[in-house]
mmCIF file of C-alpha atoms in Angstrom:
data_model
loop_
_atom_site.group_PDB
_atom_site.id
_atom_site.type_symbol
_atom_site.label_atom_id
_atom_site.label_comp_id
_atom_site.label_asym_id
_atom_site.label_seq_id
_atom_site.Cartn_x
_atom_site.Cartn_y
_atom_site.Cartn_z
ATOM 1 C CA UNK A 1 39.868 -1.487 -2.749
ATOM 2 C CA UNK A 2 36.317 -1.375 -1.469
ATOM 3 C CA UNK A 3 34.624 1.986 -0.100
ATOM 4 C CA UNK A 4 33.666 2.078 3.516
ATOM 5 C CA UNK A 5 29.791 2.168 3.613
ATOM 6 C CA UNK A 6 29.247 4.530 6.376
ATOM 7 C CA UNK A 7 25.067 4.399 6.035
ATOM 8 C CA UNK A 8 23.536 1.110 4.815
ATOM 9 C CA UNK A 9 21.799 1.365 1.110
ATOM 10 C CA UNK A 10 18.358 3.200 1.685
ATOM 11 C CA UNK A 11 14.848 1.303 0.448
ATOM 12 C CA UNK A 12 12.763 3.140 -0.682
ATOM 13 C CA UNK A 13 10.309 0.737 -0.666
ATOM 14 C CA UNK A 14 7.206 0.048 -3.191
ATOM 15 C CA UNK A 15 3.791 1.185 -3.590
ATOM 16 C CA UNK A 16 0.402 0.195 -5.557
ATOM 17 C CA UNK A 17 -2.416 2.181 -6.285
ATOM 18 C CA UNK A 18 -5.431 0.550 -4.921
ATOM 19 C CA UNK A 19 -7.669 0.296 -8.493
ATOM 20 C CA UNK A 20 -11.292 0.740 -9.624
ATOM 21 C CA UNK A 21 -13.326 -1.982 -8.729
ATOM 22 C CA UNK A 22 -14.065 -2.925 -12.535
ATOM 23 C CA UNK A 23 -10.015 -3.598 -12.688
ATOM 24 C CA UNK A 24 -10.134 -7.712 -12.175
ATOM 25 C CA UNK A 25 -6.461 -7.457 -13.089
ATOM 26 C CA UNK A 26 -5.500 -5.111 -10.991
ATOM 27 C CA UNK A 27 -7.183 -6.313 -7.791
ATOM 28 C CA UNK A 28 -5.507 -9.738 -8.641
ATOM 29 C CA UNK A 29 -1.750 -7.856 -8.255
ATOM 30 C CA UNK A 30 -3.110 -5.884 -4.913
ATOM 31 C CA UNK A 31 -4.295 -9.133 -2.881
ATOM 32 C CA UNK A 32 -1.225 -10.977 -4.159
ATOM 33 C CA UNK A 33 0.924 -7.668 -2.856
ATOM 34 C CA UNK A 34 -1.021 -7.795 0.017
ATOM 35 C CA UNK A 35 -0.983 -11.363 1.295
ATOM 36 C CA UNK A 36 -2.589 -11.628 5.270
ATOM 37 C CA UNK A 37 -2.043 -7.722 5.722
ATOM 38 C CA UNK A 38 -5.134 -6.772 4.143
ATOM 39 C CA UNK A 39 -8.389 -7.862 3.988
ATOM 40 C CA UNK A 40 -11.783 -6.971 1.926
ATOM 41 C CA UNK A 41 -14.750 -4.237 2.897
ATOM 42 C CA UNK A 42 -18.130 -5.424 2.687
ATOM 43 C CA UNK A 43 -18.553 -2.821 -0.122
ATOM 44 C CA UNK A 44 -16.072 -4.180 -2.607
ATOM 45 C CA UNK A 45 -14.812 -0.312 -3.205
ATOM 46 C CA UNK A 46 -11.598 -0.787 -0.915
ATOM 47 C CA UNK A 47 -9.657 -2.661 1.018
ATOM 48 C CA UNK A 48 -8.705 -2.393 4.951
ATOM 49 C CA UNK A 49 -4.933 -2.229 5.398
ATOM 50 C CA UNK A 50 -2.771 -3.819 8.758
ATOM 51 C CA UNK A 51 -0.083 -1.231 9.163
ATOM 52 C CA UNK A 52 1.699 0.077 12.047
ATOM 53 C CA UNK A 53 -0.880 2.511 13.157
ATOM 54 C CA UNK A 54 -3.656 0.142 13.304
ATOM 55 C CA UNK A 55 -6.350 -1.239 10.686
ATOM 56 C CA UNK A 56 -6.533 1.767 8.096
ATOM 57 C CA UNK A 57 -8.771 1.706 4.797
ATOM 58 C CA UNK A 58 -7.520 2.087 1.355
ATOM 59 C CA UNK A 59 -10.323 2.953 -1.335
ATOM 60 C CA UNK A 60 -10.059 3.017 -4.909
ATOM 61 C CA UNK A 61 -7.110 5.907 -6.173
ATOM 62 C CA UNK A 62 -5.157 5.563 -2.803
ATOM 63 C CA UNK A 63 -1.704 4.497 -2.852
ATOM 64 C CA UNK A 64 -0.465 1.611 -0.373
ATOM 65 C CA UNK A 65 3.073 1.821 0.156
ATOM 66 C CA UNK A 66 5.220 -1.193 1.398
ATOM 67 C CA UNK A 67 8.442 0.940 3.221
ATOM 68 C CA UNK A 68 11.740 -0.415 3.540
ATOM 69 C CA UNK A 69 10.977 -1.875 7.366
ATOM 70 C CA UNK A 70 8.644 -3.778 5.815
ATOM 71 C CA UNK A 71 5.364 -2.168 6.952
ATOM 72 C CA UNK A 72 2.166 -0.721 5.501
ATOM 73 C CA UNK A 73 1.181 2.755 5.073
ATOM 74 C CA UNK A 74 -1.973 4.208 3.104
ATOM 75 C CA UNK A 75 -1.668 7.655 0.947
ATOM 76 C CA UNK A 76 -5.497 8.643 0.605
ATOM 77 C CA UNK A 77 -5.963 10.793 -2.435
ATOM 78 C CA UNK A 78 -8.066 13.558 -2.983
ATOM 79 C CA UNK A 79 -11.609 12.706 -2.629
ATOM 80 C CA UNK A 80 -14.125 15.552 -4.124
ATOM 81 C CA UNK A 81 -17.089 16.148 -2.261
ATOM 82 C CA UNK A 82 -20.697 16.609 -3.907
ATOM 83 C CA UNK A 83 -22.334 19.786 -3.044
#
């Protein structure tokens, strides 16, 4: 006998770290992850991110997380400041 599911099975989505510039690879992975959600900054340092809050951008050490409705999100790290 099966078990009643009461709640359906919980994504927890996926999520890529956006990478150094230098990282061809890695770049390669994000755009592919990406697809038409995303497209490049002038700089080459980041990348500006559709998600449900509007255009947001994603530099180099921030996380982009694909959720379980199928949506983007950005996670900015900690960014140091020079004094």
């Amino acid at each position: 006998m099966r078990p009643i599911r009461l709640h359906p099975a919980f994504d927890h989505g996926a999520a890529l770290r956006v990478p150094p510039p230098s990282d061809k690879s890695g770049w390669r992975t994000l755009w592919a992850w990406l697809g038409q959600d995303a497209r490049a900054l002038a700089q080459g340092a980041g990348v500006q991110v559709r998600t449900p809050e509007g255009q947001v951008i994603a530099r180099s050490g921030d996380w982009i997380v694909l959720s379980h409705s199928g949506s983007f999100h950005v996670a900015h790290s900690v960014r140091t400041c020079d004094a």
